[in-house]
Short mmCIF file of C-alpha atoms and ligand atoms in Angstrom, two decimals:
data_model
loop_
_atom_site.label_atom_id
_atom_site.label_comp_id
_atom_site.label_asym_id
_atom_site.label_seq_id
_atom_site.Cartn_x
_atom_site.Cartn_y
_atom_site.Cartn_z
CA MET A 165 -3.41 -18.63 -15.16
CA ILE A 166 -3.25 -15.04 -15.62
CA PRO A 167 -1.83 -14.30 -12.11
CA VAL A 168 -3.42 -11.39 -10.15
CA PHE A 169 0.00 -9.68 -9.29
CA LYS A 170 2.98 -10.03 -11.65
CA PRO A 171 6.28 -7.63 -10.48
CA HIS A 172 7.32 -5.78 -13.39
CA ILE A 173 11.21 -6.92 -13.10
CA GLY A 174 13.00 -5.32 -16.04
CA SER A 175 16.90 -4.95 -17.06
CA GLU A 176 17.38 -1.24 -15.72
CA THR A 177 16.43 -3.99 -11.99
CA ILE A 178 18.37 -6.97 -12.58
CA LEU A 179 21.27 -4.03 -14.08
CA ALA A 180 21.05 -2.45 -10.81
CA ALA A 181 20.61 -5.79 -8.20
CA ALA A 182 24.12 -6.37 -10.50
CA GLN A 183 25.21 -3.79 -9.62
CA SER A 184 24.78 -3.32 -6.53
CA LEU A 185 25.89 -7.00 -4.99
CA ASP A 186 29.23 -6.28 -7.20
CA LEU A 187 29.75 -3.09 -4.55
CA GLY A 188 31.00 -5.10 -2.60
CA TRP A 189 28.78 -3.51 0.60
CA LEU A 190 25.60 -5.48 0.65
CA GLY A 191 23.27 -3.98 3.57
CA MET A 192 22.78 -0.70 5.20
CA GLY A 193 24.59 2.01 3.07
CA SER A 194 25.30 4.35 -0.05
CA LEU A 195 22.62 3.29 -2.43
CA VAL A 196 20.02 3.44 0.50
CA LYS A 197 20.53 7.15 0.61
CA GLU A 198 20.47 7.30 -2.77
CA PHE A 199 16.91 5.89 -2.16
CA GLU A 200 15.72 7.60 0.42
CA ASP A 201 16.45 10.49 -1.91
CA ALA A 202 15.46 10.27 -4.89
CA ILE A 203 11.87 9.10 -2.69
CA ALA A 204 12.11 11.99 -1.27
CA ARG A 205 12.45 14.03 -4.03
CA TYR A 206 9.25 12.25 -6.23
CA LEU A 207 6.87 12.27 -3.14
CA GLU A 208 7.86 16.07 -2.96
CA ILE A 209 8.92 15.59 0.71
CA GLU A 210 10.49 18.42 1.77
CA SER A 211 12.47 20.00 5.27
CA PRO A 212 11.13 19.47 7.87
CA ARG A 213 10.10 16.52 6.93
CA GLU A 214 12.21 13.16 6.13
CA VAL A 215 12.02 10.28 4.42
CA VAL A 216 14.07 7.19 6.55
CA ALA A 217 13.60 3.27 5.00
CA VAL A 218 12.80 0.28 6.55
CA ASN A 219 12.73 -3.07 5.56
CA THR A 220 9.13 -3.70 5.29
CA CYS A 221 5.94 -0.92 5.15
CA THR A 222 5.06 -3.63 8.72
CA SER A 223 9.04 -2.14 10.99
CA ALA A 224 8.13 1.16 9.35
CA LEU A 225 3.91 1.58 10.94
CA HIS A 226 5.57 -0.20 13.93
CA LEU A 227 8.31 2.83 14.33
CA ALA A 228 6.22 5.39 13.71
CA LEU A 229 3.68 3.96 16.10
CA ILE A 230 6.33 4.11 18.53
CA LEU A 231 6.89 7.45 17.09
CA ALA A 232 3.29 8.44 18.34
CA GLY A 233 3.78 7.72 21.25
CA VAL A 234 1.22 4.15 21.70
CA GLY A 235 2.69 2.11 23.87
CA PRO A 236 1.12 -0.97 26.26
CA GLY A 237 -2.36 -1.15 27.16
CA ASP A 238 -3.37 1.76 24.43
CA GLU A 239 -5.45 1.34 21.34
CA VAL A 240 -4.82 2.68 17.77
CA ILE A 241 -7.95 3.55 15.42
CA THR A 242 -8.31 1.31 12.28
CA PRO A 243 -10.02 0.02 9.88
CA ALA A 244 -11.12 -3.66 9.58
CA LEU A 245 -10.58 -3.21 6.02
CA ASN A 246 -6.46 -3.62 6.31
CA ASN A 247 -3.26 -5.46 6.23
CA ILE A 248 -2.41 -8.10 8.83
CA GLY A 249 0.57 -6.01 9.19
CA ASP A 250 -1.05 -2.81 10.75
CA PHE A 251 -2.77 -4.31 13.11
CA GLN A 252 0.78 -6.94 14.20
CA ALA A 253 2.47 -3.42 14.67
CA ILE A 254 -0.11 -2.07 16.80
CA SER A 255 0.27 -5.45 18.42
CA MET A 256 3.91 -5.22 18.81
CA CYS A 257 3.45 -2.01 20.70
CA GLY A 258 1.60 -4.11 22.90
CA ALA A 259 -1.51 -1.52 22.33
CA THR A 260 -4.51 -3.26 20.28
CA PRO A 261 -6.91 -1.98 17.49
CA VAL A 262 -10.08 -0.52 17.48
CA PHE A 263 -12.05 -1.06 14.14
CA ALA A 264 -13.99 2.16 12.24
CA ASP A 265 -16.17 1.28 10.40
CA ILE A 266 -15.46 1.91 6.63
CA ARG A 267 -16.56 4.57 3.20
CA GLU A 268 -19.28 3.01 1.23
CA HIS A 269 -17.10 5.49 -1.58
CA ASP A 270 -14.08 4.86 -1.86
CA LEU A 271 -13.41 2.34 0.92
CA GLY A 272 -11.15 3.95 3.47
CA LEU A 273 -12.23 4.96 7.27
CA ASP A 274 -15.09 6.89 7.32
CA PRO A 275 -14.75 9.79 9.89
CA ASP A 276 -18.31 10.51 10.85
CA ALA A 277 -16.89 6.67 12.62
CA ILE A 278 -14.07 7.98 14.79
CA GLU A 279 -15.43 10.08 17.64
CA PRO A 280 -18.06 7.38 18.83
CA LEU A 281 -14.93 4.95 19.23
CA LEU A 282 -12.23 7.35 21.50
CA GLY A 283 -11.78 7.21 24.78
CA PRO A 284 -8.79 7.24 27.61
CA ARG A 285 -6.48 5.02 26.06
CA VAL A 286 -7.05 6.20 22.30
CA LYS A 287 -3.66 7.26 20.99
CA ALA A 288 -3.09 7.33 17.31
CA VAL A 289 -5.53 6.62 14.20
CA ILE A 290 -3.67 4.61 11.19
CA ALA A 291 -5.76 5.73 7.77
CA LEU A 292 -5.08 3.92 4.34
CA HIS A 293 -5.72 4.87 1.15
CA TYR A 294 -7.20 1.80 -0.54
CA MET A 295 -6.69 0.67 -3.48
CA GLY A 296 -4.14 3.43 -4.46
CA ILE A 297 -8.07 5.60 -3.64
CA PRO A 298 -7.34 9.24 -1.64
CA CYS A 299 -9.53 8.69 1.20
CA GLN A 300 -10.75 11.11 3.74
CA ILE A 301 -7.62 12.03 4.84
CA GLN A 302 -8.13 15.95 5.14
CA ALA A 303 -11.66 15.66 6.98
CA ILE A 304 -9.32 12.84 9.30
CA ARG A 305 -6.97 14.93 10.15
CA ASP A 306 -9.19 17.69 11.67
CA ILE A 307 -10.72 15.18 14.04
CA THR A 308 -7.79 13.81 15.45
CA ARG A 309 -5.92 17.57 15.62
CA LYS A 310 -9.08 18.16 17.22
CA HIS A 311 -8.69 15.11 19.99
CA GLY A 312 -4.95 16.09 20.08
CA LEU A 313 -4.75 12.15 18.41
CA ARG A 314 -1.36 11.07 16.67
CA LEU A 315 -2.87 10.42 12.72
CA ILE A 316 -0.77 7.78 10.66
CA GLU A 317 -1.08 8.09 6.99
CA ASP A 318 -0.60 4.29 5.14
CA VAL A 319 0.23 4.41 2.01
CA ALA A 320 0.39 1.18 0.99
CA HIS A 321 -1.24 1.10 -2.28
CA ALA A 322 -1.30 4.32 -3.13
CA THR A 323 2.41 5.25 -3.51
CA GLY A 324 1.96 7.87 -5.86
CA THR A 325 -1.34 8.89 -5.79
CA ARG A 326 -1.54 12.81 -5.82
CA MET A 327 -4.31 14.44 -3.54
CA PRO A 328 -6.95 15.42 -5.92
CA GLY A 329 -5.07 18.23 -8.04
CA GLY A 330 -2.60 18.31 -5.15
CA ARG A 331 0.48 16.95 -3.52
CA PRO A 332 1.39 13.50 -3.62
CA LEU A 333 0.31 11.55 -1.03
CA GLY A 334 1.39 11.16 2.33
CA ALA A 335 2.10 14.42 3.34
CA GLU A 336 -1.36 14.52 5.35
CA GLY A 337 -1.12 12.60 8.15
CA ASP A 338 1.30 13.88 11.38
CA LEU A 339 3.12 10.47 9.60
CA ALA A 340 3.15 8.29 6.53
CA CYS A 341 4.04 4.63 5.80
CA PHE A 342 4.88 3.52 2.26
CA SER A 343 5.48 -0.22 1.73
CA PHE A 344 7.10 -1.57 -1.65
CA ASP A 345 7.01 -5.76 -1.47
CA ALA A 346 7.40 -7.82 -3.38
CA ILE A 347 3.59 -7.53 -5.07
CA LYS A 348 2.93 -3.32 -4.46
CA THR A 349 3.66 -1.32 -7.77
CA LEU A 350 6.77 0.05 -6.09
CA THR A 351 8.74 -3.56 -5.69
CA CYS A 352 12.41 -4.05 -3.47
CA VAL A 353 11.20 -7.39 -2.91
CA ASP A 354 11.04 -6.32 0.02
CA GLY A 355 11.18 -2.67 1.95
CA GLY A 356 8.99 0.29 3.84
CA LEU A 357 9.27 3.49 4.08
CA VAL A 358 8.48 5.78 7.03
CA VAL A 359 7.99 9.72 6.18
CA THR A 360 8.47 11.89 9.60
CA ARG A 361 7.48 15.45 9.83
CA ASP A 362 11.05 17.21 11.26
CA ALA A 363 14.99 16.04 11.65
CA ALA A 364 14.27 15.40 15.08
CA GLU A 365 11.55 12.70 14.33
CA ALA A 366 14.31 11.08 11.25
CA ALA A 367 17.00 11.10 14.16
CA ARG A 368 15.61 8.98 16.75
CA LEU A 369 14.27 6.90 13.74
CA HIS A 370 17.95 6.15 13.07
CA PRO A 371 19.30 4.13 15.34
CA LEU A 372 15.64 2.96 15.81
CA ARG A 373 15.88 0.90 12.35
CA LEU A 374 19.29 -0.24 13.70
CA LEU A 375 19.11 -2.21 16.66
CA GLY A 376 19.05 0.97 19.14
CA MET A 377 23.25 1.39 17.64
CA THR A 378 24.28 5.37 17.28
CA GLN A 379 25.69 4.88 14.47
CA PRO A 380 26.78 8.38 12.57
CA ASN A 381 24.42 8.15 9.30
CA GLU A 382 27.04 10.01 7.31
CA ARG A 383 29.27 6.97 7.86
CA LEU A 384 27.51 4.12 7.34
CA TYR A 385 25.25 6.20 3.60
CA SER A 386 29.06 5.82 2.57
CA ASN A 387 29.46 1.99 2.90
CA SER A 388 31.17 1.48 6.05
CA ARG A 389 30.56 1.36 10.48
CA ALA A 390 32.33 3.04 13.62
CA TYR A 391 33.12 -0.04 15.41
CA LYS A 392 33.18 2.17 18.88
CA TYR A 393 28.51 3.83 19.36
CA ASP A 394 26.50 3.38 22.52
CA VAL A 395 22.82 1.72 22.69
CA LEU A 396 20.83 4.10 24.32
CA GLY A 397 17.66 1.71 23.86
CA PRO A 398 15.39 -0.73 21.61
CA GLY A 399 15.64 -0.89 18.66
CA TYR A 400 15.36 -3.43 16.33
CA ARG A 401 17.20 -4.71 13.15
CA TYR A 402 14.63 -2.94 10.70
CA HIS A 403 17.35 -1.54 8.08
CA LEU A 404 16.74 -1.16 4.43
CA ALA A 405 19.86 -3.42 2.39
CA ASN A 406 21.41 -1.63 -0.76
CA LEU A 407 20.34 -4.92 -2.80
CA HIS A 408 16.49 -4.24 -1.86
CA ALA A 409 17.45 -0.14 -2.10
CA ALA A 410 18.86 -0.37 -5.73
CA ILE A 411 16.21 -2.05 -6.57
CA GLY A 412 13.90 0.26 -5.10
CA SER A 413 15.94 2.94 -6.89
CA SER A 414 15.39 0.94 -10.52
CA GLN A 415 11.82 0.84 -10.21
CA LEU A 416 10.90 4.13 -9.21
CA ARG A 417 12.58 4.93 -11.73
CA ARG A 418 10.14 3.68 -14.42
CA LEU A 419 7.00 4.00 -11.55
CA PRO A 420 5.21 7.12 -13.88
CA GLU A 421 5.07 4.28 -16.34
CA PHE A 422 3.87 2.10 -14.01
CA ILE A 423 1.66 4.52 -12.90
CA ALA A 424 -0.01 5.52 -16.15
CA ASN A 425 -0.42 2.58 -17.49
CA ARG A 426 -2.03 1.08 -14.23
CA ARG A 427 -4.73 3.90 -14.34
CA HIS A 428 -5.33 3.20 -18.11
CA TYR A 429 -6.15 -0.08 -17.53
CA CYS A 430 -8.17 0.69 -13.99
CA ARG A 431 -10.05 2.83 -17.18
CA LEU A 432 -9.97 -0.27 -19.47
CA TYR A 433 -11.91 -2.81 -16.60
CA LYS A 434 -14.40 0.07 -15.68
CA GLN A 435 -16.12 0.74 -18.97
CA LEU A 436 -16.31 -2.59 -19.16
CA LEU A 437 -17.39 -3.61 -16.75
CA GLU A 438 -19.93 -0.72 -15.02
CA ASP A 439 -23.37 -1.47 -17.26
CA ILE A 440 -23.38 -4.67 -15.75
CA PRO A 441 -26.08 -4.82 -12.54
CA GLY A 442 -24.72 -7.18 -10.35
CA ILE A 443 -20.97 -5.43 -9.93
CA VAL A 444 -19.63 -2.64 -8.52
CA THR A 445 -16.20 -0.36 -9.74
CA PRO A 446 -14.49 1.57 -8.32
CA PRO A 447 -15.09 5.53 -7.86
CA GLY A 448 -14.25 8.24 -10.25
CA ASP A 449 -11.87 7.89 -13.19
CA PHE A 450 -8.34 7.40 -11.29
CA THR A 451 -7.02 10.65 -12.08
CA ASP A 452 -4.44 11.66 -9.88
CA CYS A 453 -4.43 8.14 -8.85
CA SER A 454 -1.76 4.92 -8.17
CA MET A 455 -3.88 1.90 -8.27
CA PHE A 456 -2.59 -1.13 -6.97
CA ILE A 457 -5.23 -3.02 -7.15
CA PHE A 458 -8.93 -3.14 -8.85
CA VAL A 459 -11.34 -4.16 -6.52
CA LEU A 460 -14.71 -5.00 -7.66
CA ARG A 461 -17.91 -5.35 -5.62
CA VAL A 462 -20.12 -8.42 -6.00
CA LEU A 463 -23.44 -8.45 -4.75
CA GLY A 464 -26.16 -11.07 -4.56
CA GLY A 465 -23.76 -12.70 -1.69
CA ARG A 466 -21.80 -14.34 -5.68
CA ARG A 467 -18.55 -13.89 -5.02
CA GLN A 468 -17.03 -17.43 -4.24
CA GLU A 469 -19.16 -17.86 -7.50
CA LEU A 470 -17.51 -15.73 -10.00
CA MET A 471 -14.21 -16.01 -7.93
CA ASP A 472 -14.24 -20.40 -8.71
CA TYR A 473 -15.85 -19.15 -11.84
CA LEU A 474 -13.16 -17.09 -13.47
CA LYS A 475 -10.58 -19.30 -11.86
CA GLU A 476 -11.98 -22.22 -14.41
CA HIS A 477 -11.72 -20.35 -17.31
CA GLY A 478 -7.96 -19.24 -16.33
CA VAL A 479 -7.75 -16.56 -14.33
CA GLU A 480 -6.92 -15.58 -10.69
CA THR A 481 -8.79 -13.32 -8.20
CA GLY A 482 -7.80 -12.38 -5.03
CA ILE A 483 -9.84 -11.05 -1.81
CA HIS A 484 -8.00 -7.96 -0.22
CA TRP A 485 -8.72 -8.70 2.29
CA MET A 486 -10.74 -10.65 4.54
CA VAL A 487 -11.97 -8.17 7.72
CA ALA A 488 -10.13 -8.57 10.48
CA ASN A 489 -13.57 -9.21 12.76
CA GLN A 490 -13.52 -12.80 11.10
CA LEU A 491 -9.57 -14.02 12.30
CA THR A 492 -9.52 -15.71 15.57
CA TRP A 493 -7.31 -13.49 17.75
CA LEU A 494 -8.95 -9.88 16.63
CA ARG A 495 -12.83 -10.89 16.11
CA ASP A 496 -13.49 -9.99 19.33
CA ALA A 497 -11.40 -6.67 19.28
CA ARG A 498 -13.05 -3.54 19.93
CA GLY A 499 -15.82 -2.32 17.27
CA ALA A 500 -15.80 -5.72 15.52
CA HIS A 501 -19.14 -5.83 16.21
CA THR A 502 -19.81 -2.44 14.70
CA ILE A 503 -18.81 -1.68 11.62
CA PRO A 504 -21.78 -2.73 9.26
CA THR A 505 -20.82 -1.48 5.71
CA THR A 506 -17.07 -3.09 6.36
CA ASP A 507 -18.89 -6.94 7.12
CA ARG A 508 -21.24 -6.22 4.01
CA ILE A 509 -18.55 -4.40 1.66
CA GLY A 510 -15.80 -7.41 2.75
CA ALA A 511 -17.94 -9.79 1.72
CA GLU A 512 -18.50 -8.79 -1.99
CA ILE A 513 -14.53 -7.27 -2.42
CA LEU A 514 -12.93 -9.13 -5.13
CA THR A 515 -9.37 -8.25 -6.46
CA LEU A 516 -8.98 -8.69 -10.52
CA PRO A 517 -5.26 -9.18 -12.13
CA LEU A 518 -3.99 -5.64 -12.66
CA TRP A 519 0.61 -5.41 -13.31
CA SER A 520 2.26 -1.97 -14.30
CA PHE A 521 2.49 -3.69 -18.16
CA MET A 522 -0.68 -5.48 -18.83
CA PRO A 523 -1.97 -6.80 -22.76
CA GLU A 524 -4.83 -4.76 -22.94
CA ALA A 525 -6.23 -8.15 -25.07
CA THR A 526 -6.35 -9.74 -20.83
CA ILE A 527 -8.20 -7.10 -19.40
CA VAL A 528 -11.03 -7.69 -22.51
CA ASN A 529 -11.07 -11.24 -22.11
CA VAL A 530 -10.89 -10.71 -17.67
CA ALA A 531 -13.39 -8.57 -18.26
CA ASN A 532 -15.26 -10.36 -21.00
CA HIS A 533 -16.03 -13.39 -19.00
CA ILE A 534 -17.12 -11.61 -16.26
CA ARG A 535 -20.22 -10.21 -18.33
CA THR A 536 -20.35 -13.55 -19.88
CA PHE A 537 -21.36 -15.14 -15.86
CA PHE A 538 -23.60 -12.16 -16.31
CA GLY A 539 -25.36 -13.05 -19.08
CA ARG A 540 -24.50 -9.49 -20.79
CA PRO A 541 -23.11 -9.54 -24.44
CA ILE A 542 -19.06 -9.79 -24.86
CA VAL A 543 -16.85 -7.35 -26.54
CA SER A 544 -14.82 -7.57 -29.51
CA THR A 545 -11.69 -7.36 -28.84
CA SER A 546 -10.09 -5.85 -31.97
CA THR A 547 -12.00 -2.38 -30.97
CA TYR A 548 -9.31 -2.64 -28.27
CA PRO A 549 -5.36 -2.61 -30.00
CA ILE A 550 -2.86 -4.93 -27.92
CA HIS A 551 0.70 -2.86 -28.35
CA ASN A 552 1.54 -6.11 -26.07
CA VAL A 553 3.73 -4.47 -23.63
CA ALA A 554 3.74 -7.33 -20.78
CA SER A 555 6.63 -8.58 -24.05
CA GLU A 556 9.01 -6.45 -22.57
CA LYS A 557 11.33 -8.86 -21.14
CA PHE A 558 15.94 -8.95 -20.10
C1 PLP B 392 1.07 -4.33 1.53
C2 PLP B 392 0.56 -3.49 2.98
C3 PLP B 392 1.17 -3.31 4.17
C4 PLP B 392 2.46 -4.29 4.68
O1 PLP B 392 3.86 -4.41 4.29
P1 PLP B 392 4.50 -4.49 3.81
O2 PLP B 392 5.99 -4.25 3.41
O3 PLP B 392 4.24 -5.63 3.20
O4 PLP B 392 4.99 -5.13 5.88
C5 PLP B 392 0.56 -2.32 5.64
N1 PLP B 392 -0.49 -1.58 4.64
C6 PLP B 392 -0.60 -2.33 4.13
C7 PLP B 392 -2.43 -0.75 3.94
C8 PLP B 392 -0.83 -2.59 2.88
O5 PLP B 392 -1.48 -2.49 1.83
#
């Protein structure tokens, strides 16, 4: 079976993990600081903005919402085509999600869908960059500024994507959250990141990620801890551990290569599939994009049929995600019945296999199964030379 996801764990990651275990300080420590510094450099995050690493993106979103002032009874506008982690983070604040429709073009939040949903309880907007392609974040920011709302960017899909011709994503919102979970392009096995606007916000996050304790950060970052501390309020056990940070740093060193490969594979998929009338491929040519997933839209109600056909032929596909208004918990959330584009496209999306090191022949193979399903002539594999990077192993 060709899997949808396949993390790249090379010798450098295995070595980094072993060295971090050998260090003898497993928890929050010096390697977390190293990871934070390296990723801040990579994402071009400059003072006064800062990064704070945490154990998951769900935790990052929870803390970002707290910083945004979201509390019990409040509402947060977000697409219903989003990760469960976003809805749960909103719920952890005692708030509820309000669903805004998406744009057909990039499947990101539609800026025009925000204003009709505004009301006294709306405090913030979460916008995500679906697949790795930037959403209309600047237009969304103009609207949130106009109405005094906080904007949180969910960059979980798009670590390393740059605004067209500009800086890496994560700089347009008031706060940005990243995921380094098991299947993301850069993995810590589990990990997350909050990008704050300034040092004061970062200083609030430091105790929040460590049970509310007022531990001096310099102490923690040198693999030690204070035994006398204060606790000023609620806090969570959300810190990143040295082991996870070391894995993240090793992956980060190879991220430019992961991104370049994935972009190349997405272009190849698109080239091999875009002439098929029954499907819609993602927009653009992926320039400046760090692609997490390659999502087709299967028209004419044939998604399940294609999914089953591919499975029979050894190709696993995925759905990212079930639209939230189909979940028992959220089916009657505000906005749940007024998102026609999300409803339609949510029934069409199909995620094809995409890894950081994938033989081109595998892509041609997957594409040919899809072509056969739609009765189109297949493409010769020999047109696509195989430089089998996927065999690179520890
Ligand atoms: C993966 C993901 C999350 C959750 O990240 P975790 O690190 O698994 O908690 C949140 N939002 C989006 C868009 C994601 O893809």
